[in-house]
């Protein structure tokens, strides 16, 4: 049955309504900005540390800077001390104890020890203070040569014949100084010597009235013991001394009583600035600090290629008979040939103030100049970065960073202690008793404290 015309008109409003709704939504979709598609939720953050890039190239193994010593079985397997530098067969009446502190870089320690021995210092009077924080690891041979804290315990004690004192834990410079002082007090010493490890020494061979570096040091001891030493003839008052400097404090003689009176070194100022504090307090209390000259002392950053040059041997003329006047090519109380016999038999002692001496002097002068030209004068401390997995291992980069932070804190403490930046503390007008009692002076606005 068909739909009537009247019935068709019934659907017209519905059709019009649907069209209007469609048109509305069409216009709405055109005029509105498109809605972004929702992003997927971010994964949860991982808990834990974010690691630094710690990749570093391991430095190549250190070379052997003293091959003869490496092959030696006893001290007699080493070349003899140059005849003009040999200490008296019977020890001088005076005590000549010498402390040398060590923390890092074995080649420089070996060099300074050998240089003092070949300049006449009796090895039995030399005390290496092993300040590595590695307990007995070196004594037991548990560290490798690429470990910054490595030293050759056997070579020092059995071949070179020096003594070793091992600290119970890592000491700052100031703490190490107080250890020397304490050792001297416990051994009833009235004075002692200490030396930096990054120096090399030799005697003044090119001066008249020659004496070895060691015997010139003995002369200084005897000078300080004279009744008229530091006596003011006008007033009759006798002065007192605190230190005797040989090339600043690269080699220093310390008056035990004086340092004890002043309370020793300020351990709150661990490194840079602690020398300024100590020597300024000596000056404030009218203790003399004479400067002496016993020999050449070089501030160095590396080792000579072969420490044999310090023994001053030269090739023997092939036509000459074997020279046995200055060495025995064999171990003491033994018929076993020395492993260095071919070398000892083919060489002879040099002469004083020779060409070899001047070559050595020029080389050490150049090494010292290289250190002065280095932007970081203690860069030698960074040349070893191995040892991971060995006893008492400490990350080398972390050690250096912690050290620099400790140095900075100590420097600030010294500045606050005296209210002054710089080493010229007494010149700033402060005196003994002013510690921690003065306000900042003008140096806090002008400059930072210079490292010595």
Tab-separated table of C-alpha atoms in Angstrom:
chain	number	residue	atom	x	y	z
A	1	UNK	CA	0.000	0.000	0.000
A	2	UNK	CA	1.535	3.370	-0.903
A	3	UNK	CA	2.160	6.315	1.524
A	4	UNK	CA	-0.094	9.274	1.059
A	5	UNK	CA	1.314	12.744	0.388
A	6	UNK	CA	0.104	14.001	3.743
A	7	UNK	CA	1.948	11.224	5.549
A	8	UNK	CA	5.227	12.191	3.819
A	9	UNK	CA	5.089	15.704	5.318
A	10	UNK	CA	5.163	14.163	8.758
A	11	UNK	CA	8.918	13.195	8.271
A	12	UNK	CA	9.982	16.649	7.037
A	13	UNK	CA	10.657	18.212	10.507
A	14	UNK	CA	12.703	15.131	11.500
A	15	UNK	CA	14.811	15.383	8.357
A	16	UNK	CA	15.384	19.113	8.886
A	17	UNK	CA	16.404	18.542	12.526
A	18	UNK	CA	18.932	15.872	11.582
A	19	UNK	CA	20.411	18.177	8.934
A	20	UNK	CA	20.755	21.055	11.387
A	21	UNK	CA	22.520	18.878	13.945
A	22	UNK	CA	24.906	17.528	11.302
A	23	UNK	CA	25.685	21.057	10.062
A	24	UNK	CA	26.431	22.213	13.653
A	25	UNK	CA	28.909	19.463	14.359
A	26	UNK	CA	30.513	19.970	10.945
A	27	UNK	CA	31.135	23.670	11.628
A	28	UNK	CA	32.362	22.862	15.144
A	29	UNK	CA	34.964	20.426	13.860
A	30	UNK	CA	36.202	23.016	11.344
A	31	UNK	CA	36.588	25.949	13.787
A	32	UNK	CA	38.087	24.054	16.776
A	33	UNK	CA	41.835	23.123	17.007
A	34	UNK	CA	42.544	19.430	16.694
A	35	UNK	CA	42.850	17.721	20.055
A	36	UNK	CA	46.239	16.072	20.749
A	37	UNK	CA	46.456	12.362	21.041
A	38	UNK	CA	47.138	11.463	24.674
A	39	UNK	CA	50.751	10.351	25.282
A	40	UNK	CA	51.564	7.070	26.833
A	41	UNK	CA	52.431	7.363	30.527
A	42	UNK	CA	56.186	7.810	31.259
A	43	UNK	CA	57.922	4.794	32.691
A	44	UNK	CA	58.701	5.072	36.401
A	45	UNK	CA	62.088	6.658	37.273
A	46	UNK	CA	64.846	4.208	38.048
A	47	UNK	CA	66.100	4.487	41.599
A	48	UNK	CA	69.843	4.553	42.339
A	49	UNK	CA	72.972	6.648	41.638
A	50	UNK	CA	73.806	8.306	38.337
A	51	UNK	CA	77.401	7.367	37.579
A	52	UNK	CA	80.060	9.700	36.233
A	53	UNK	CA	82.101	8.836	33.204
A	54	UNK	CA	85.067	7.340	35.047
A	55	UNK	CA	86.873	5.883	32.056
A	56	UNK	CA	90.557	6.740	32.145
A	57	UNK	CA	93.647	5.466	30.458
A	58	UNK	CA	95.892	3.538	32.801
A	59	UNK	CA	99.361	5.040	32.672
A	60	UNK	CA	102.072	2.716	31.379
A	61	UNK	CA	104.175	0.928	34.009
A	62	UNK	CA	106.978	3.027	35.441
A	63	UNK	CA	110.435	2.263	34.088
A	64	UNK	CA	113.239	1.044	36.323
A	65	UNK	CA	115.238	4.125	37.272
A	66	UNK	CA	117.974	2.217	39.101
A	67	UNK	CA	118.743	-1.054	37.265
A	68	UNK	CA	121.855	-1.782	39.301
A	69	UNK	CA	119.871	-1.710	42.530
A	70	UNK	CA	117.212	-3.934	40.961
A	71	UNK	CA	119.845	-6.648	40.418
A	72	UNK	CA	121.637	-6.157	43.735
A	73	UNK	CA	121.486	-8.764	46.496
A	74	UNK	CA	123.294	-6.737	49.165
A	75	UNK	CA	124.499	-3.141	49.614
A	76	UNK	CA	127.965	-4.190	48.433
A	77	UNK	CA	126.490	-4.906	45.004
A	78	UNK	CA	125.957	-1.171	44.551
A	79	UNK	CA	128.701	1.139	43.348
A	80	UNK	CA	130.745	2.691	46.177
A	81	UNK	CA	129.963	6.188	47.405
A	82	UNK	CA	132.237	8.719	45.672
A	83	UNK	CA	135.431	8.800	47.747
A	84	UNK	CA	135.240	12.558	48.342
A	85	UNK	CA	131.746	12.196	49.826
A	86	UNK	CA	132.152	9.164	52.016
A	87	UNK	CA	131.187	9.781	55.632
A	88	UNK	CA	133.802	9.087	58.305
A	89	UNK	CA	134.248	5.381	59.039
A	90	UNK	CA	133.434	6.135	62.656
A	91	UNK	CA	130.190	8.095	62.960
A	92	UNK	CA	130.581	11.723	63.972
A	93	UNK	CA	129.712	12.363	67.650
A	94	UNK	CA	126.693	14.416	66.616
A	95	UNK	CA	123.301	12.890	65.824
A	96	UNK	CA	122.283	13.349	62.195
A	97	UNK	CA	118.856	11.750	62.002
A	98	UNK	CA	117.023	12.708	58.794
A	99	UNK	CA	113.287	12.150	58.194
A	100	UNK	CA	111.872	11.978	54.666
A	101	UNK	CA	108.103	11.653	54.311
A	102	UNK	CA	106.554	9.658	51.482
A	103	UNK	CA	102.980	9.325	50.218
A	104	UNK	CA	103.025	8.970	46.424
A	105	UNK	CA	105.413	8.359	43.493
A	106	UNK	CA	108.218	5.951	44.355
A	107	UNK	CA	110.754	7.184	41.737
A	108	UNK	CA	111.187	10.532	43.508
A	109	UNK	CA	111.559	8.910	46.916
A	110	UNK	CA	114.235	6.553	45.612
A	111	UNK	CA	116.047	9.469	43.991
A	112	UNK	CA	116.113	11.679	47.081
A	113	UNK	CA	117.339	8.813	49.264
A	114	UNK	CA	120.120	7.881	46.837
A	115	UNK	CA	121.137	11.520	46.397
A	116	UNK	CA	121.535	12.026	50.155
A	117	UNK	CA	123.509	8.773	50.488
A	118	UNK	CA	125.855	9.676	47.633
A	119	UNK	CA	126.287	13.160	49.144
A	120	UNK	CA	127.671	11.489	52.275
A	121	UNK	CA	124.660	11.063	54.567
A	122	UNK	CA	124.960	7.751	56.441
A	123	UNK	CA	122.065	5.531	55.318
A	124	UNK	CA	121.496	4.274	58.869
A	125	UNK	CA	120.593	7.863	59.849
A	126	UNK	CA	117.916	8.215	57.157
A	127	UNK	CA	114.328	7.439	58.170
A	128	UNK	CA	111.737	7.183	55.421
A	129	UNK	CA	108.312	7.827	56.932
A	130	UNK	CA	105.889	5.806	54.844
A	131	UNK	CA	102.713	7.866	54.958
A	132	UNK	CA	100.591	5.945	52.446
A	133	UNK	CA	97.690	4.719	54.544
A	134	UNK	CA	98.314	1.174	53.289
A	135	UNK	CA	99.403	-0.297	56.638
A	136	UNK	CA	101.884	-3.160	56.014
A	137	UNK	CA	101.003	-3.727	52.357
A	138	UNK	CA	104.339	-2.395	51.071
A	139	UNK	CA	106.327	-4.320	53.657
A	140	UNK	CA	104.601	-7.509	52.508
A	141	UNK	CA	105.072	-6.659	48.818
A	142	UNK	CA	101.339	-6.533	48.075
A	143	UNK	CA	101.285	-3.370	45.952
A	144	UNK	CA	102.342	-3.103	42.310
A	145	UNK	CA	104.579	-0.378	40.951
A	146	UNK	CA	101.701	1.378	39.185
A	147	UNK	CA	99.920	1.897	42.507
A	148	UNK	CA	100.545	5.531	43.592
A	149	UNK	CA	101.350	4.374	47.138
A	150	UNK	CA	103.897	1.743	46.117
A	151	UNK	CA	107.429	1.770	47.477
A	152	UNK	CA	110.117	-0.894	47.329
A	153	UNK	CA	110.485	-1.829	50.986
A	154	UNK	CA	113.184	-4.420	50.331
A	155	UNK	CA	115.339	-2.083	48.270
A	156	UNK	CA	115.159	0.721	50.823
A	157	UNK	CA	115.990	-1.402	53.846
A	158	UNK	CA	118.118	-4.267	52.524
A	159	UNK	CA	119.958	-2.685	49.592
A	160	UNK	CA	120.152	1.032	50.394
A	161	UNK	CA	120.241	0.401	54.138
A	162	UNK	CA	117.825	3.081	55.337
A	163	UNK	CA	115.068	2.801	57.939
A	164	UNK	CA	111.296	2.906	57.430
A	165	UNK	CA	108.649	4.136	59.855
A	166	UNK	CA	105.100	3.348	58.730
A	167	UNK	CA	102.265	5.589	59.883
A	168	UNK	CA	99.110	3.915	61.164
A	169	UNK	CA	96.949	6.002	58.820
A	170	UNK	CA	97.342	8.703	56.219
A	171	UNK	CA	98.696	11.911	57.796
A	172	UNK	CA	98.462	15.483	56.572
A	173	UNK	CA	101.676	17.461	56.133
A	174	UNK	CA	101.228	19.137	59.521
A	175	UNK	CA	100.494	15.834	61.249
A	176	UNK	CA	103.585	14.330	59.652
A	177	UNK	CA	105.684	17.198	60.988
A	178	UNK	CA	104.379	16.564	64.493
A	179	UNK	CA	105.226	12.883	64.054
A	180	UNK	CA	108.856	13.847	63.355
A	181	UNK	CA	108.799	16.036	66.456
A	182	UNK	CA	107.292	13.259	68.559
A	183	UNK	CA	109.867	10.746	67.316
A	184	UNK	CA	112.655	13.164	68.210
A	185	UNK	CA	111.259	13.730	71.710
A	186	UNK	CA	110.850	9.994	72.299
A	187	UNK	CA	114.445	9.412	71.214
A	188	UNK	CA	115.820	12.231	73.390
A	189	UNK	CA	117.023	14.250	70.411
A	190	UNK	CA	117.644	17.969	70.822
A	191	UNK	CA	117.437	18.535	67.068
A	192	UNK	CA	116.702	16.591	63.893
A	193	UNK	CA	116.573	17.051	60.123
A	194	UNK	CA	113.753	16.567	57.685
A	195	UNK	CA	113.588	16.816	53.919
A	196	UNK	CA	110.965	16.985	51.225
A	197	UNK	CA	110.871	13.881	49.022
A	198	UNK	CA	110.640	15.836	45.754
A	199	UNK	CA	114.192	17.157	45.909
A	200	UNK	CA	117.608	15.920	44.808
A	201	UNK	CA	120.904	16.990	46.370
A	202	UNK	CA	124.624	16.974	45.705
A	203	UNK	CA	127.713	18.499	47.269
A	204	UNK	CA	129.434	21.708	46.197
A	205	UNK	CA	132.234	20.121	44.206
A	206	UNK	CA	133.020	23.377	42.449
A	207	UNK	CA	133.810	25.326	45.633
A	208	UNK	CA	137.126	25.768	47.399
A	209	UNK	CA	137.724	24.196	50.801
A	210	UNK	CA	135.627	21.250	49.714
A	211	UNK	CA	133.454	19.329	52.139
A	212	UNK	CA	130.594	16.991	51.343
A	213	UNK	CA	127.034	18.128	51.853
A	214	UNK	CA	126.854	15.882	54.905
A	215	UNK	CA	129.987	17.272	56.545
A	216	UNK	CA	128.836	20.826	55.906
A	217	UNK	CA	125.601	19.942	57.715
A	218	UNK	CA	127.699	18.601	60.601
A	219	UNK	CA	129.545	21.932	60.664
A	220	UNK	CA	126.185	23.705	61.092
A	221	UNK	CA	125.357	21.435	64.033
A	222	UNK	CA	128.674	22.299	65.658
A	223	UNK	CA	128.124	25.976	64.996
A	224	UNK	CA	124.776	25.930	66.836
A	225	UNK	CA	126.420	24.222	69.818
A	226	UNK	CA	129.069	26.874	70.353
A	227	UNK	CA	128.615	28.870	73.587
A	228	UNK	CA	128.753	32.142	71.672
A	229	UNK	CA	126.248	31.136	68.974
A	230	UNK	CA	123.702	33.945	68.466
A	231	UNK	CA	125.296	35.866	71.344
A	232	UNK	CA	124.730	39.614	71.231
A	233	UNK	CA	128.110	41.000	72.321
A	234	UNK	CA	126.631	44.391	73.178
A	235	UNK	CA	123.863	43.144	75.441
A	236	UNK	CA	125.364	39.822	76.428
A	237	UNK	CA	122.028	38.182	75.624
A	238	UNK	CA	122.078	34.898	73.784
A	239	UNK	CA	119.469	34.385	71.076
A	240	UNK	CA	117.614	31.145	70.436
A	241	UNK	CA	117.022	29.458	67.114
A	242	UNK	CA	114.012	27.559	65.850
A	243	UNK	CA	115.082	26.171	62.486
A	244	UNK	CA	118.109	26.146	60.238
A	245	UNK	CA	117.014	26.391	56.605
A	246	UNK	CA	118.926	24.817	53.720
A	247	UNK	CA	117.217	26.116	50.543
A	248	UNK	CA	114.065	27.173	52.420
A	249	UNK	CA	112.725	24.040	54.120
A	250	UNK	CA	113.644	21.580	51.380
A	251	UNK	CA	116.175	20.459	53.978
A	252	UNK	CA	115.613	21.716	57.512
A	253	UNK	CA	117.204	21.358	60.929
A	254	UNK	CA	114.643	21.633	63.744
A	255	UNK	CA	115.216	22.690	67.354
A	256	UNK	CA	113.100	20.220	69.333
A	257	UNK	CA	112.744	22.339	72.481
A	258	UNK	CA	111.651	25.398	70.521
A	259	UNK	CA	108.978	23.599	68.531
A	260	UNK	CA	107.688	21.869	71.644
A	261	UNK	CA	107.364	25.231	73.427
A	262	UNK	CA	105.200	26.554	70.599
A	263	UNK	CA	102.970	23.486	70.600
A	264	UNK	CA	104.234	22.024	67.352
A	265	UNK	CA	102.475	22.416	64.024
A	266	UNK	CA	98.817	23.418	63.814
A	267	UNK	CA	97.161	20.264	62.496
A	268	UNK	CA	93.978	22.184	61.679
A	269	UNK	CA	95.993	23.711	58.835
A	270	UNK	CA	96.917	20.482	57.130
A	271	UNK	CA	98.865	21.513	54.047
A	272	UNK	CA	99.465	24.853	52.336
A	273	UNK	CA	99.765	27.666	54.829
A	274	UNK	CA	100.831	25.503	57.756
A	275	UNK	CA	104.482	26.398	57.088
A	276	UNK	CA	103.548	30.073	57.043
A	277	UNK	CA	101.809	29.638	60.390
A	278	UNK	CA	104.683	27.723	62.022
A	279	UNK	CA	107.512	29.921	60.817
A	280	UNK	CA	105.545	33.108	61.553
A	281	UNK	CA	104.987	31.975	65.131
A	282	UNK	CA	108.719	31.325	65.455
A	283	UNK	CA	109.377	34.861	64.278
A	284	UNK	CA	106.728	36.365	66.588
A	285	UNK	CA	108.470	34.688	69.515
A	286	UNK	CA	111.908	35.978	68.478
A	287	UNK	CA	113.356	32.629	67.462
A	288	UNK	CA	116.035	32.918	64.798
A	289	UNK	CA	115.691	31.078	61.495
A	290	UNK	CA	119.154	31.183	59.887
A	291	UNK	CA	119.687	30.207	56.265
A	292	UNK	CA	122.588	27.835	55.702
A	293	UNK	CA	124.328	26.434	52.626
A	294	UNK	CA	125.522	22.838	52.685
A	295	UNK	CA	125.156	21.885	49.032
A	296	UNK	CA	122.918	22.095	46.011
A	297	UNK	CA	119.263	21.176	46.648
A	298	UNK	CA	116.978	20.967	43.616
A	299	UNK	CA	113.178	21.038	43.581
A	300	UNK	CA	112.366	18.293	41.082
A	301	UNK	CA	109.383	16.689	39.406
A	302	UNK	CA	110.907	13.583	37.860
A	303	UNK	CA	113.741	11.135	38.338
A	304	UNK	CA	117.035	10.990	36.551
A	305	UNK	CA	116.940	8.277	33.909
A	306	UNK	CA	119.431	6.141	35.830
A	307	UNK	CA	120.439	6.913	39.414
A	308	UNK	CA	123.790	5.252	38.766
A	309	UNK	CA	125.015	8.706	37.655
A	310	UNK	CA	124.882	9.853	41.285
A	311	UNK	CA	127.639	7.344	42.122
A	312	UNK	CA	129.919	9.037	39.593
A	313	UNK	CA	131.396	6.094	37.735
A	314	UNK	CA	133.167	6.399	34.408
A	315	UNK	CA	134.279	3.735	31.908
A	316	UNK	CA	137.665	2.276	32.693
A	317	UNK	CA	140.407	2.425	30.132
A	318	UNK	CA	140.509	-1.013	28.505
A	319	UNK	CA	144.308	-1.095	28.844
A	320	UNK	CA	144.253	-0.461	32.577
A	321	UNK	CA	144.445	-3.215	35.135
A	322	UNK	CA	141.403	-4.053	37.200
A	323	UNK	CA	140.843	-1.397	39.893
A	324	UNK	CA	139.884	-2.928	43.226
A	325	UNK	CA	140.713	0.036	45.443
A	326	UNK	CA	137.192	1.372	45.806
A	327	UNK	CA	134.911	-1.651	45.616
A	328	UNK	CA	134.553	-5.340	46.214
A	329	UNK	CA	132.705	-7.031	43.409
A	330	UNK	CA	130.919	-9.539	45.590
A	331	UNK	CA	128.490	-9.820	48.442
A	332	UNK	CA	129.688	-9.350	52.009
A	333	UNK	CA	130.898	-12.609	53.625
A	334	UNK	CA	130.210	-14.463	50.413
A	335	UNK	CA	132.136	-15.884	47.505
A	336	UNK	CA	129.123	-15.450	45.232
A	337	UNK	CA	130.016	-13.001	42.452
A	338	UNK	CA	128.082	-9.777	42.435
A	339	UNK	CA	125.380	-9.617	39.741
A	340	UNK	CA	126.830	-6.200	38.956
A	341	UNK	CA	130.445	-7.400	38.764
A	342	UNK	CA	130.774	-6.765	34.998
A	343	UNK	CA	129.667	-3.163	35.477
A	344	UNK	CA	131.801	-2.579	38.569
A	345	UNK	CA	134.850	-4.163	36.955
A	346	UNK	CA	134.529	-2.113	33.776
A	347	UNK	CA	134.173	1.241	35.525
A	348	UNK	CA	136.155	3.327	37.961
A	349	UNK	CA	135.545	6.248	40.246
A	350	UNK	CA	135.211	9.634	38.647
A	351	UNK	CA	137.116	12.644	39.995
A	352	UNK	CA	135.777	15.597	41.925
A	353	UNK	CA	134.434	18.584	39.950
A	354	UNK	CA	134.675	16.674	36.677
A	355	UNK	CA	132.803	16.998	33.419
A	356	UNK	CA	130.396	14.309	34.647
A	357	UNK	CA	129.658	16.465	37.691
A	358	UNK	CA	128.825	19.497	35.587
A	359	UNK	CA	126.654	17.382	33.283
A	360	UNK	CA	124.744	16.102	36.306
A	361	UNK	CA	124.376	19.610	37.679
A	362	UNK	CA	123.023	20.890	34.345
A	363	UNK	CA	120.517	18.025	34.128
A	364	UNK	CA	119.161	18.657	37.633
A	365	UNK	CA	118.940	22.381	36.943
A	366	UNK	CA	116.846	21.638	33.852
A	367	UNK	CA	114.548	19.285	35.780
A	368	UNK	CA	114.058	22.007	38.382
A	369	UNK	CA	113.282	24.567	35.689
A	370	UNK	CA	110.758	22.221	34.097
A	371	UNK	CA	108.964	22.018	37.426
A	372	UNK	CA	108.883	25.791	37.740
A	373	UNK	CA	107.413	26.043	34.252
A	374	UNK	CA	104.683	23.488	35.015
A	375	UNK	CA	101.288	25.068	35.721
A	376	UNK	CA	100.769	22.484	38.452
A	377	UNK	CA	104.110	22.057	40.218
A	378	UNK	CA	103.039	18.820	41.887
A	379	UNK	CA	101.862	17.118	38.710
A	380	UNK	CA	104.304	14.290	39.489
A	381	UNK	CA	101.797	13.110	42.105
A	382	UNK	CA	99.351	12.154	39.334
A	383	UNK	CA	101.575	9.881	37.235
A	384	UNK	CA	100.372	6.613	38.727
A	385	UNK	CA	96.708	5.624	38.637
A	386	UNK	CA	96.741	1.849	38.972
A	387	UNK	CA	96.363	-0.510	41.888
A	388	UNK	CA	92.645	-1.252	41.696
A	389	UNK	CA	91.863	-4.393	43.650
A	390	UNK	CA	95.004	-4.167	45.778
A	391	UNK	CA	94.908	-3.752	49.583
A	392	UNK	CA	93.749	-0.343	50.842
A	393	UNK	CA	93.047	0.809	47.281
A	394	UNK	CA	91.846	4.401	46.957
A	395	UNK	CA	90.616	5.794	43.657
A	396	UNK	CA	93.501	8.013	42.431
A	397	UNK	CA	91.244	10.712	40.980
A	398	UNK	CA	89.159	10.731	44.129
A	399	UNK	CA	92.274	10.936	46.285
A	400	UNK	CA	93.520	13.983	44.384
A	401	UNK	CA	90.134	15.708	44.540
A	402	UNK	CA	89.783	15.030	48.271
A	403	UNK	CA	93.334	16.269	48.829
A	404	UNK	CA	92.672	19.545	47.018
A	405	UNK	CA	89.475	20.061	49.003
A	406	UNK	CA	91.363	19.413	52.246
A	407	UNK	CA	94.080	21.858	51.199
A	408	UNK	CA	91.473	24.523	50.466
A	409	UNK	CA	89.777	24.072	53.838
A	410	UNK	CA	93.107	24.263	55.674
A	411	UNK	CA	94.030	27.435	53.827
A	412	UNK	CA	90.753	29.063	54.840
A	413	UNK	CA	91.265	27.986	58.448
A	414	UNK	CA	94.681	29.656	58.520
A	415	UNK	CA	93.193	32.837	57.058
A	416	UNK	CA	90.486	32.890	59.693
A	417	UNK	CA	93.007	32.113	62.423
A	418	UNK	CA	95.028	35.228	61.682
A	419	UNK	CA	92.442	37.393	59.912
A	420	UNK	CA	94.906	37.674	57.037
A	421	UNK	CA	95.489	36.147	53.621
A	422	UNK	CA	99.092	35.475	52.774
A	423	UNK	CA	102.308	34.214	54.295
A	424	UNK	CA	103.364	37.623	55.625
A	425	UNK	CA	101.450	37.087	58.859
A	426	UNK	CA	103.791	38.858	61.256
A	427	UNK	CA	104.238	41.728	58.794
A	428	UNK	CA	100.460	42.224	58.923
A	429	UNK	CA	100.874	43.418	62.510
A	430	UNK	CA	99.531	40.416	64.390
A	431	UNK	CA	101.428	38.859	67.274
A	432	UNK	CA	101.448	35.696	69.369
A	433	UNK	CA	98.106	35.474	71.169
A	434	UNK	CA	96.136	37.135	68.355
A	435	UNK	CA	95.114	33.780	66.892
A	436	UNK	CA	91.351	33.637	66.312
A	437	UNK	CA	90.919	37.084	67.914
A	438	UNK	CA	91.272	39.499	64.990
A	439	UNK	CA	88.847	40.608	62.290
A	440	UNK	CA	89.561	40.234	58.587
A	441	UNK	CA	92.065	42.720	57.221
A	442	UNK	CA	92.165	44.246	53.741
A	443	UNK	CA	93.736	41.189	52.139
A	444	UNK	CA	90.324	39.494	52.069
A	445	UNK	CA	89.234	42.004	49.448
A	446	UNK	CA	92.406	42.039	47.393
A	447	UNK	CA	93.826	38.606	46.751
A	448	UNK	CA	93.781	34.933	47.517
A	449	UNK	CA	96.460	33.267	49.576
A	450	UNK	CA	99.371	32.129	47.434
A	451	UNK	CA	100.514	28.545	47.694
A	452	UNK	CA	104.137	28.086	48.560
